[in-house]
Amino acid sequence: MQAEILKAIQTISNPFLDYFFIAVTMLGSSGFYFIFIPIFYWCVDKRFGLKLGLILISSIYVNTILKEITKIARPIGYPGIRSIFTQSAGGYSFPSGHAQGSTTVWGTLMVHYQKKWLWYIGIAVVLLVSFSRMYLGVHWPIDIIGGILIAVLIIILSELIDSIVKESNFNISLAFKVILSILIPALLILIFPHKDIYEYMGLISGTLIGYFIDKEKFDFTVNAPLQKQILKLLIGIIVFFVLKEGLKFVLPSGNIFNAIRYTICGLWLSLGAPYVFNLFKLNDKTIKA
């Protein structure tokens, strides 16, 4: 039944739609999120940018575990199904990481801002990204449905946790926050030591450490004129990708060093970049004296 659905979808295949859906599917890739989420952290709302990143990485963690548990093969190579852009299809099939990730990000945005126009855009992006995975022949329909439903559950749980955190008045020292930022991701790695988990837990650890240090020492603000916002994004994103790829040639290979590499990238996102923005007065508030 699932194979027949994919075959029916692929009856509309043509070169234009191939390129179109390859472009669409990139909206659900990690590369897109590495650019998209910092926009919120650096230019819109620092706390919400952090929240959006944490929810997405939590979703990726769950997705990775479920893929490794279910071990369902992708439709790639199935008779009668054409699979293209297979470099976007790593690992097992269920649930779809692209469908789950796009639902997580856009669903969180829709819940947070409660704007009708954003709901239209968000739903359209989720549906297009999800459909693209079937058009490209890299996911079964059940993978798409599962990914969307799991993302909805994660959003509900995350909003509940966030409301509890907002209402609580925990007075925790900076040192303890930094320790927790290292220990909790390390524990999650120990629970499920997949190679991708090392990277994303490193990213969470570095980002949280930087966020807490910045909040107490510098208190970076996002406000700035449009020209400076664009300059912030260019500097921040270019340095991020230089660190992400360049550190591969500096650090030895292996999961531990990948975690360290992503920790450094996280520190840049939440501490290094804001410090540079403050230093060069690219936002409306400078470093505290």
PDB file of C-alpha atoms in Angstrom:
ATOM      1  CA  MET A   1       0.000   0.000   0.000  1.00  0.00           C
ATOM      2  CA  GLN A   2       2.748   2.462   0.963  1.00  0.00           C
ATOM      3  CA  ALA A   3       4.745   1.621  -2.138  1.00  0.00           C
ATOM      4  CA  GLU A   4       1.686   2.247  -4.292  1.00  0.00           C
ATOM      5  CA  ILE A   5       1.220   5.685  -2.711  1.00  0.00           C
ATOM      6  CA  LEU A   6       4.810   6.623  -3.523  1.00  0.00           C
ATOM      7  CA  LYS A   7       4.449   5.340  -7.071  1.00  0.00           C
ATOM      8  CA  ALA A   8       1.255   7.400  -7.496  1.00  0.00           C
ATOM      9  CA  ILE A   9       3.014  10.527  -6.216  1.00  0.00           C
ATOM     10  CA  GLN A  10       5.922   9.961  -8.580  1.00  0.00           C
ATOM     11  CA  THR A  11       3.678   9.861 -11.646  1.00  0.00           C
ATOM     12  CA  ILE A  12       3.943  13.682 -11.659  1.00  0.00           C
ATOM     13  CA  SER A  13       7.759  13.577 -11.739  1.00  0.00           C
ATOM     14  CA  ASN A  14       9.556  15.887 -14.145  1.00  0.00           C
ATOM     15  CA  PRO A  15      12.896  17.760 -14.125  1.00  0.00           C
ATOM     16  CA  PHE A  16      11.388  21.022 -12.849  1.00  0.00           C
ATOM     17  CA  LEU A  17       9.640  19.340  -9.922  1.00  0.00           C
ATOM     18  CA  ASP A  18      12.826  17.381  -9.169  1.00  0.00           C
ATOM     19  CA  TYR A  19      14.773  20.609  -8.613  1.00  0.00           C
ATOM     20  CA  PHE A  20      11.851  22.247  -6.842  1.00  0.00           C
ATOM     21  CA  PHE A  21      11.409  19.478  -4.275  1.00  0.00           C
ATOM     22  CA  ILE A  22      15.158  19.143  -3.749  1.00  0.00           C
ATOM     23  CA  ALA A  23      15.137  22.848  -2.834  1.00  0.00           C
ATOM     24  CA  VAL A  24      12.075  22.360  -0.624  1.00  0.00           C
ATOM     25  CA  THR A  25      13.558  19.386   1.200  1.00  0.00           C
ATOM     26  CA  MET A  26      16.582  21.530   2.121  1.00  0.00           C
ATOM     27  CA  LEU A  27      14.229  23.574   4.305  1.00  0.00           C
ATOM     28  CA  GLY A  28      14.196  20.565   6.614  1.00  0.00           C
ATOM     29  CA  SER A  29      17.971  20.071   6.711  1.00  0.00           C
ATOM     30  CA  SER A  30      20.394  20.810   9.533  1.00  0.00           C
ATOM     31  CA  GLY A  31      22.192  23.343   7.330  1.00  0.00           C
ATOM     32  CA  PHE A  32      19.013  25.413   7.061  1.00  0.00           C
ATOM     33  CA  TYR A  33      18.444  25.323  10.828  1.00  0.00           C
ATOM     34  CA  PHE A  34      22.050  26.365  11.509  1.00  0.00           C
ATOM     35  CA  ILE A  35      21.197  29.578   9.639  1.00  0.00           C
ATOM     36  CA  PHE A  36      17.535  29.997  10.576  1.00  0.00           C
ATOM     37  CA  ILE A  37      17.640  29.604  14.375  1.00  0.00           C
ATOM     38  CA  PRO A  38      20.560  32.036  14.979  1.00  0.00           C
ATOM     39  CA  ILE A  39      18.428  34.726  13.303  1.00  0.00           C
ATOM     40  CA  PHE A  40      16.104  34.526  16.304  1.00  0.00           C
ATOM     41  CA  TYR A  41      18.909  34.277  18.860  1.00  0.00           C
ATOM     42  CA  TRP A  42      20.933  37.204  17.517  1.00  0.00           C
ATOM     43  CA  CYS A  43      18.279  39.453  16.008  1.00  0.00           C
ATOM     44  CA  VAL A  44      14.775  38.756  17.352  1.00  0.00           C
ATOM     45  CA  ASP A  45      14.471  37.200  20.836  1.00  0.00           C
ATOM     46  CA  LYS A  46      17.466  35.629  22.554  1.00  0.00           C
ATOM     47  CA  ARG A  47      15.523  33.451  24.996  1.00  0.00           C
ATOM     48  CA  PHE A  48      13.118  32.218  22.338  1.00  0.00           C
ATOM     49  CA  GLY A  49      16.035  31.500  19.992  1.00  0.00           C
ATOM     50  CA  LEU A  50      17.547  29.311  22.707  1.00  0.00           C
ATOM     51  CA  LYS A  51      14.202  27.616  23.322  1.00  0.00           C
ATOM     52  CA  LEU A  52      13.705  26.934  19.613  1.00  0.00           C
ATOM     53  CA  GLY A  53      17.156  25.377  19.334  1.00  0.00           C
ATOM     54  CA  LEU A  54      16.716  23.226  22.442  1.00  0.00           C
ATOM     55  CA  ILE A  55      13.327  21.918  21.297  1.00  0.00           C
ATOM     56  CA  LEU A  56      14.688  21.068  17.838  1.00  0.00           C
ATOM     57  CA  ILE A  57      17.711  19.225  19.232  1.00  0.00           C
ATOM     58  CA  SER A  58      15.464  17.362  21.697  1.00  0.00           C
ATOM     59  CA  SER A  59      13.337  16.344  18.719  1.00  0.00           C
ATOM     60  CA  ILE A  60      16.447  15.187  16.834  1.00  0.00           C
ATOM     61  CA  TYR A  61      17.502  13.144  19.886  1.00  0.00           C
ATOM     62  CA  VAL A  62      14.146  11.353  19.994  1.00  0.00           C
ATOM     63  CA  ASN A  63      14.185  10.874  16.221  1.00  0.00           C
ATOM     64  CA  THR A  64      17.645   9.301  16.283  1.00  0.00           C
ATOM     65  CA  ILE A  65      16.673   6.872  19.027  1.00  0.00           C
ATOM     66  CA  LEU A  66      13.478   5.801  17.241  1.00  0.00           C
ATOM     67  CA  LYS A  67      15.310   5.279  13.950  1.00  0.00           C
ATOM     68  CA  GLU A  68      17.857   3.028  15.635  1.00  0.00           C
ATOM     69  CA  ILE A  69      15.171   1.082  17.516  1.00  0.00           C
ATOM     70  CA  THR A  70      12.803   0.507  14.599  1.00  0.00           C
ATOM     71  CA  LYS A  71      15.529   0.022  11.937  1.00  0.00           C
ATOM     72  CA  ILE A  72      13.004   0.337   9.092  1.00  0.00           C
ATOM     73  CA  ALA A  73      14.624   0.401   5.650  1.00  0.00           C
ATOM     74  CA  ARG A  74      14.008   3.343   3.343  1.00  0.00           C
ATOM     75  CA  PRO A  75      12.227   2.910   0.002  1.00  0.00           C
ATOM     76  CA  ILE A  76      15.548   3.481  -1.765  1.00  0.00           C
ATOM     77  CA  GLY A  77      16.055   0.587  -4.173  1.00  0.00           C
ATOM     78  CA  TYR A  78      12.464  -0.645  -3.880  1.00  0.00           C
ATOM     79  CA  PRO A  79      11.184  -1.906  -7.264  1.00  0.00           C
ATOM     80  CA  GLY A  80       9.251   0.757  -9.148  1.00  0.00           C
ATOM     81  CA  ILE A  81      10.228   3.619  -6.820  1.00  0.00           C
ATOM     82  CA  ARG A  82      12.605   6.296  -8.058  1.00  0.00           C
ATOM     83  CA  SER A  83      14.866   7.720  -5.343  1.00  0.00           C
ATOM     84  CA  ILE A  84      16.829  10.916  -5.970  1.00  0.00           C
ATOM     85  CA  PHE A  85      18.889  13.277  -3.786  1.00  0.00           C
ATOM     86  CA  THR A  86      19.662  10.285  -1.598  1.00  0.00           C
ATOM     87  CA  GLN A  87      22.505  12.181   0.094  1.00  0.00           C
ATOM     88  CA  SER A  88      19.759  13.795   2.193  1.00  0.00           C
ATOM     89  CA  ALA A  89      18.669  10.365   3.422  1.00  0.00           C
ATOM     90  CA  GLY A  90      21.094   9.069   6.012  1.00  0.00           C
ATOM     91  CA  GLY A  91      20.244   6.284   8.436  1.00  0.00           C
ATOM     92  CA  TYR A  92      16.972   4.428   8.810  1.00  0.00           C
ATOM     93  CA  SER A  93      13.539   5.515   7.635  1.00  0.00           C
ATOM     94  CA  PHE A  94      11.125   5.848  10.568  1.00  0.00           C
ATOM     95  CA  PRO A  95      10.279   8.495  11.605  1.00  0.00           C
ATOM     96  CA  SER A  96      11.150  11.119   8.984  1.00  0.00           C
ATOM     97  CA  GLY A  97      13.669  13.550  10.440  1.00  0.00           C
ATOM     98  CA  HIS A  98      12.735  16.211   7.889  1.00  0.00           C
ATOM     99  CA  ALA A  99       9.004  15.976   8.651  1.00  0.00           C
ATOM    100  CA  GLN A 100       9.616  15.850  12.392  1.00  0.00           C
ATOM    101  CA  GLY A 101      12.160  18.666  12.389  1.00  0.00           C
ATOM    102  CA  SER A 102      10.102  21.047  10.236  1.00  0.00           C
ATOM    103  CA  THR A 103       6.983  20.375  12.313  1.00  0.00           C
ATOM    104  CA  THR A 104       8.958  20.958  15.514  1.00  0.00           C
ATOM    105  CA  VAL A 105      10.429  24.279  14.373  1.00  0.00           C
ATOM    106  CA  TRP A 106       7.430  25.745  12.588  1.00  0.00           C
ATOM    107  CA  GLY A 107       4.986  24.367  15.136  1.00  0.00           C
ATOM    108  CA  THR A 108       6.947  26.034  17.945  1.00  0.00           C
ATOM    109  CA  LEU A 109       6.967  29.302  15.984  1.00  0.00           C
ATOM    110  CA  MET A 110       3.220  29.109  15.381  1.00  0.00           C
ATOM    111  CA  VAL A 111       2.441  28.410  19.043  1.00  0.00           C
ATOM    112  CA  HIS A 112       4.765  31.168  20.252  1.00  0.00           C
ATOM    113  CA  TYR A 113       3.675  34.015  17.964  1.00  0.00           C
ATOM    114  CA  GLN A 114       0.021  33.077  17.378  1.00  0.00           C
ATOM    115  CA  LYS A 115      -0.102  34.941  14.051  1.00  0.00           C
ATOM    116  CA  LYS A 116      -2.542  33.744  11.390  1.00  0.00           C
ATOM    117  CA  TRP A 117      -0.114  34.478   8.543  1.00  0.00           C
ATOM    118  CA  LEU A 118       2.588  32.468  10.323  1.00  0.00           C
ATOM    119  CA  TRP A 119       0.230  29.508  10.657  1.00  0.00           C
ATOM    120  CA  TYR A 120      -0.353  29.585   6.888  1.00  0.00           C
ATOM    121  CA  ILE A 121       3.377  29.709   6.185  1.00  0.00           C
ATOM    122  CA  GLY A 122       4.244  27.104   8.809  1.00  0.00           C
ATOM    123  CA  ILE A 123       1.656  24.575   7.675  1.00  0.00           C
ATOM    124  CA  ALA A 124       2.644  25.101   4.037  1.00  0.00           C
ATOM    125  CA  VAL A 125       6.344  24.523   4.808  1.00  0.00           C
ATOM    126  CA  VAL A 126       5.634  21.383   6.853  1.00  0.00           C
ATOM    127  CA  LEU A 127       3.393  19.914   4.157  1.00  0.00           C
ATOM    128  CA  LEU A 128       5.805  20.758   1.333  1.00  0.00           C
ATOM    129  CA  VAL A 129       8.864  19.397   3.146  1.00  0.00           C
ATOM    130  CA  SER A 130       6.953  16.251   4.115  1.00  0.00           C
ATOM    131  CA  PHE A 131       5.644  15.738   0.581  1.00  0.00           C
ATOM    132  CA  SER A 132       9.127  16.303  -0.844  1.00  0.00           C
ATOM    133  CA  ARG A 133      10.466  13.305   1.086  1.00  0.00           C
ATOM    134  CA  MET A 134       7.927  11.039  -0.615  1.00  0.00           C
ATOM    135  CA  TYR A 135       8.340  12.663  -4.028  1.00  0.00           C
ATOM    136  CA  LEU A 136      12.103  12.122  -3.800  1.00  0.00           C
ATOM    137  CA  GLY A 137      11.493   8.488  -2.861  1.00  0.00           C
ATOM    138  CA  VAL A 138      13.443   8.556   0.408  1.00  0.00           C
ATOM    139  CA  HIS A 139      10.615   8.034   2.930  1.00  0.00           C
ATOM    140  CA  TRP A 140       7.472   5.957   3.315  1.00  0.00           C
ATOM    141  CA  PRO A 141       4.140   7.703   4.104  1.00  0.00           C
ATOM    142  CA  ILE A 142       4.136   6.197   7.611  1.00  0.00           C
ATOM    143  CA  ASP A 143       7.505   7.874   8.252  1.00  0.00           C
ATOM    144  CA  ILE A 144       5.961  11.246   7.468  1.00  0.00           C
ATOM    145  CA  ILE A 145       2.873  10.703   9.618  1.00  0.00           C
ATOM    146  CA  GLY A 146       4.979   9.392  12.494  1.00  0.00           C
ATOM    147  CA  GLY A 147       7.420  12.297  12.318  1.00  0.00           C
ATOM    148  CA  ILE A 148       4.642  14.914  12.390  1.00  0.00           C
ATOM    149  CA  LEU A 149       2.774  13.274  15.284  1.00  0.00           C
ATOM    150  CA  ILE A 150       5.935  12.838  17.358  1.00  0.00           C
ATOM    151  CA  ALA A 151       6.845  16.498  16.757  1.00  0.00           C
ATOM    152  CA  VAL A 152       3.408  17.619  17.968  1.00  0.00           C
ATOM    153  CA  LEU A 153       3.862  15.625  21.185  1.00  0.00           C
ATOM    154  CA  ILE A 154       7.323  17.123  21.701  1.00  0.00           C
ATOM    155  CA  ILE A 155       5.967  20.663  21.215  1.00  0.00           C
ATOM    156  CA  ILE A 156       3.175  20.070  23.765  1.00  0.00           C
ATOM    157  CA  LEU A 157       5.622  18.649  26.308  1.00  0.00           C
ATOM    158  CA  SER A 158       8.147  21.421  25.679  1.00  0.00           C
ATOM    159  CA  GLU A 159       5.550  24.154  26.151  1.00  0.00           C
ATOM    160  CA  LEU A 160       4.484  22.546  29.434  1.00  0.00           C
ATOM    161  CA  ILE A 161       8.100  22.399  30.667  1.00  0.00           C
ATOM    162  CA  ASP A 162       8.740  25.984  29.545  1.00  0.00           C
ATOM    163  CA  SER A 163       5.696  27.271  31.427  1.00  0.00           C
ATOM    164  CA  ILE A 164       6.933  25.520  34.594  1.00  0.00           C
ATOM    165  CA  VAL A 165      10.409  27.030  34.176  1.00  0.00           C
ATOM    166  CA  LYS A 166       8.957  30.529  33.671  1.00  0.00           C
ATOM    167  CA  GLU A 167       6.837  30.289  36.805  1.00  0.00           C
ATOM    168  CA  SER A 168       9.628  28.894  38.997  1.00  0.00           C
ATOM    169  CA  ASN A 169      12.055  31.100  40.896  1.00  0.00           C
ATOM    170  CA  PHE A 170      15.165  28.944  41.078  1.00  0.00           C
ATOM    171  CA  ASN A 171      18.202  30.864  42.307  1.00  0.00           C
ATOM    172  CA  ILE A 172      21.090  28.841  40.880  1.00  0.00           C
ATOM    173  CA  SER A 173      24.686  30.035  40.719  1.00  0.00           C
ATOM    174  CA  LEU A 174      26.456  30.461  37.378  1.00  0.00           C
ATOM    175  CA  ALA A 175      28.950  27.709  38.270  1.00  0.00           C
ATOM    176  CA  PHE A 176      26.138  25.226  38.924  1.00  0.00           C
ATOM    177  CA  LYS A 177      24.389  26.175  35.667  1.00  0.00           C
ATOM    178  CA  VAL A 178      27.616  25.539  33.754  1.00  0.00           C
ATOM    179  CA  ILE A 179      28.084  22.177  35.474  1.00  0.00           C
ATOM    180  CA  LEU A 180      24.525  21.143  34.602  1.00  0.00           C
ATOM    181  CA  SER A 181      25.101  22.296  31.015  1.00  0.00           C
ATOM    182  CA  ILE A 182      27.916  19.762  30.798  1.00  0.00           C
ATOM    183  CA  LEU A 183      26.491  16.908  32.871  1.00  0.00           C
ATOM    184  CA  ILE A 184      22.979  16.677  31.359  1.00  0.00           C
ATOM    185  CA  PRO A 185      24.130  16.434  27.699  1.00  0.00           C
ATOM    186  CA  ALA A 186      26.863  13.995  28.820  1.00  0.00           C
ATOM    187  CA  LEU A 187      24.201  11.845  30.514  1.00  0.00           C
ATOM    188  CA  LEU A 188      22.072  11.881  27.360  1.00  0.00           C
ATOM    189  CA  ILE A 189      25.107  10.694  25.394  1.00  0.00           C
ATOM    190  CA  LEU A 190      25.639   7.851  27.860  1.00  0.00           C
ATOM    191  CA  ILE A 191      21.979   6.843  27.532  1.00  0.00           C
ATOM    192  CA  PHE A 192      22.219   6.662  23.738  1.00  0.00           C
ATOM    193  CA  PRO A 193      25.802   6.995  22.429  1.00  0.00           C
ATOM    194  CA  HIS A 194      25.032   7.437  18.727  1.00  0.00           C
ATOM    195  CA  LYS A 195      27.559   9.456  16.691  1.00  0.00           C
ATOM    196  CA  ASP A 196      24.980  12.142  15.857  1.00  0.00           C
ATOM    197  CA  ILE A 197      24.048  12.437  19.531  1.00  0.00           C
ATOM    198  CA  TYR A 198      27.651  13.346  20.409  1.00  0.00           C
ATOM    199  CA  GLU A 199      27.492  16.261  17.990  1.00  0.00           C
ATOM    200  CA  TYR A 200      24.120  17.640  19.008  1.00  0.00           C
ATOM    201  CA  MET A 201      24.702  17.221  22.738  1.00  0.00           C
ATOM    202  CA  GLY A 202      28.004  19.062  22.303  1.00  0.00           C
ATOM    203  CA  LEU A 203      26.106  21.845  20.546  1.00  0.00           C
ATOM    204  CA  ILE A 204      23.561  22.029  23.379  1.00  0.00           C
ATOM    205  CA  SER A 205      26.289  22.059  26.029  1.00  0.00           C
ATOM    206  CA  GLY A 206      28.276  24.855  24.399  1.00  0.00           C
ATOM    207  CA  THR A 207      25.188  26.934  23.668  1.00  0.00           C
ATOM    208  CA  LEU A 208      23.865  26.671  27.223  1.00  0.00           C
ATOM    209  CA  ILE A 209      27.227  27.467  28.791  1.00  0.00           C
ATOM    210  CA  GLY A 210      27.574  30.527  26.571  1.00  0.00           C
ATOM    211  CA  TYR A 211      23.994  31.632  27.231  1.00  0.00           C
ATOM    212  CA  PHE A 212      24.397  31.536  31.001  1.00  0.00           C
ATOM    213  CA  ILE A 213      27.763  33.312  30.945  1.00  0.00           C
ATOM    214  CA  ASP A 214      26.475  35.978  28.571  1.00  0.00           C
ATOM    215  CA  LYS A 215      23.317  36.526  30.625  1.00  0.00           C
ATOM    216  CA  GLU A 216      25.321  37.156  33.801  1.00  0.00           C
ATOM    217  CA  LYS A 217      28.388  38.956  32.428  1.00  0.00           C
ATOM    218  CA  PHE A 218      27.449  40.794  29.220  1.00  0.00           C
ATOM    219  CA  ASP A 219      23.677  40.568  28.723  1.00  0.00           C
ATOM    220  CA  PHE A 220      23.710  40.785  24.942  1.00  0.00           C
ATOM    221  CA  THR A 221      20.599  42.362  23.422  1.00  0.00           C
ATOM    222  CA  VAL A 222      19.206  41.729  19.953  1.00  0.00           C
ATOM    223  CA  ASN A 223      18.162  45.282  19.071  1.00  0.00           C
ATOM    224  CA  ALA A 224      19.950  46.948  16.155  1.00  0.00           C
ATOM    225  CA  PRO A 225      19.211  48.762  12.864  1.00  0.00           C
ATOM    226  CA  LEU A 226      18.587  46.536   9.838  1.00  0.00           C
ATOM    227  CA  GLN A 227      22.061  47.101   8.341  1.00  0.00           C
ATOM    228  CA  LYS A 228      23.716  45.985  11.562  1.00  0.00           C
ATOM    229  CA  GLN A 229      21.376  42.986  11.868  1.00  0.00           C
ATOM    230  CA  ILE A 230      22.465  41.820   8.414  1.00  0.00           C
ATOM    231  CA  LEU A 231      26.121  42.332   9.326  1.00  0.00           C
ATOM    232  CA  LYS A 232      25.647  40.378  12.551  1.00  0.00           C
ATOM    233  CA  LEU A 233      24.159  37.463  10.635  1.00  0.00           C
ATOM    234  CA  LEU A 234      26.921  37.467   8.016  1.00  0.00           C
ATOM    235  CA  ILE A 235      29.700  37.516  10.621  1.00  0.00           C
ATOM    236  CA  GLY A 236      28.003  35.049  12.948  1.00  0.00           C
ATOM    237  CA  ILE A 237      27.029  32.450  10.361  1.00  0.00           C
ATOM    238  CA  ILE A 238      30.299  32.590   8.395  1.00  0.00           C
ATOM    239  CA  VAL A 239      32.390  32.089  11.548  1.00  0.00           C
ATOM    240  CA  PHE A 240      30.049  29.304  12.702  1.00  0.00           C
ATOM    241  CA  PHE A 241      30.534  27.300   9.505  1.00  0.00           C
ATOM    242  CA  VAL A 242      34.283  28.018   9.483  1.00  0.00           C
ATOM    243  CA  LEU A 243      34.496  26.577  13.000  1.00  0.00           C
ATOM    244  CA  LYS A 244      32.192  23.660  12.195  1.00  0.00           C
ATOM    245  CA  GLU A 245      34.194  22.577   9.155  1.00  0.00           C
ATOM    246  CA  GLY A 246      37.639  23.992   9.972  1.00  0.00           C
ATOM    247  CA  LEU A 247      37.944  22.284  13.343  1.00  0.00           C
ATOM    248  CA  LYS A 248      37.740  18.934  11.534  1.00  0.00           C
ATOM    249  CA  PHE A 249      41.297  19.604  10.352  1.00  0.00           C
ATOM    250  CA  VAL A 250      42.501  20.634  13.818  1.00  0.00           C
ATOM    251  CA  LEU A 251      40.893  18.092  16.130  1.00  0.00           C
ATOM    252  CA  PRO A 252      41.406  14.328  15.816  1.00  0.00           C
ATOM    253  CA  SER A 253      38.537  12.256  14.443  1.00  0.00           C
ATOM    254  CA  GLY A 254      36.184  10.429  16.773  1.00  0.00           C
ATOM    255  CA  ASN A 255      32.928  10.973  18.626  1.00  0.00           C
ATOM    256  CA  ILE A 256      34.453  12.714  21.642  1.00  0.00           C
ATOM    257  CA  PHE A 257      36.274  15.240  19.482  1.00  0.00           C
ATOM    258  CA  ASN A 258      33.145  15.786  17.374  1.00  0.00           C
ATOM    259  CA  ALA A 259      31.339  16.631  20.612  1.00  0.00           C
ATOM    260  CA  ILE A 260      34.135  19.090  21.492  1.00  0.00           C
ATOM    261  CA  ARG A 261      33.963  20.626  18.012  1.00  0.00           C
ATOM    262  CA  TYR A 262      30.230  21.209  18.309  1.00  0.00           C
ATOM    263  CA  THR A 263      30.646  22.509  21.867  1.00  0.00           C
ATOM    264  CA  ILE A 264      32.978  25.177  20.500  1.00  0.00           C
ATOM    265  CA  CYS A 265      30.413  25.978  17.781  1.00  0.00           C
ATOM    266  CA  GLY A 266      27.726  26.320  20.462  1.00  0.00           C
ATOM    267  CA  LEU A 267      29.927  28.648  22.487  1.00  0.00           C
ATOM    268  CA  TRP A 268      30.365  30.801  19.405  1.00  0.00           C
ATOM    269  CA  LEU A 269      26.598  30.966  18.830  1.00  0.00           C
ATOM    270  CA  SER A 270      25.675  32.076  22.347  1.00  0.00           C
ATOM    271  CA  LEU A 271      28.835  33.773  23.677  1.00  0.00           C
ATOM    272  CA  GLY A 272      31.510  34.404  21.056  1.00  0.00           C
ATOM    273  CA  ALA A 273      29.275  36.001  18.440  1.00  0.00           C
ATOM    274  CA  PRO A 274      27.326  38.162  20.955  1.00  0.00           C
ATOM    275  CA  TYR A 275      30.650  39.305  22.460  1.00  0.00           C
ATOM    276  CA  VAL A 276      31.909  40.333  19.002  1.00  0.00           C
ATOM    277  CA  PHE A 277      28.600  42.059  18.241  1.00  0.00           C
ATOM    278  CA  ASN A 278      28.850  43.995  21.503  1.00  0.00           C
ATOM    279  CA  LEU A 279      32.518  44.796  20.968  1.00  0.00           C
ATOM    280  CA  PHE A 280      31.929  46.311  17.548  1.00  0.00           C
ATOM    281  CA  LYS A 281      28.660  47.972  18.645  1.00  0.00           C
ATOM    282  CA  LEU A 282      26.489  46.002  16.248  1.00  0.00           C
ATOM    283  CA  ASN A 283      23.620  46.131  18.724  1.00  0.00           C
ATOM    284  CA  ASP A 284      22.120  48.825  20.939  1.00  0.00           C
ATOM    285  CA  LYS A 285      23.835  47.747  24.146  1.00  0.00           C
ATOM    286  CA  THR A 286      27.564  47.464  24.793  1.00  0.00           C
ATOM    287  CA  ILE A 287      29.461  45.287  27.241  1.00  0.00           C
ATOM    288  CA  LYS A 288      28.992  46.193  30.890  1.00  0.00           C
ATOM    289  CA  ALA A 289      31.820  48.192  32.416  1.00  0.00           C
TER     290      ALA A 289
END
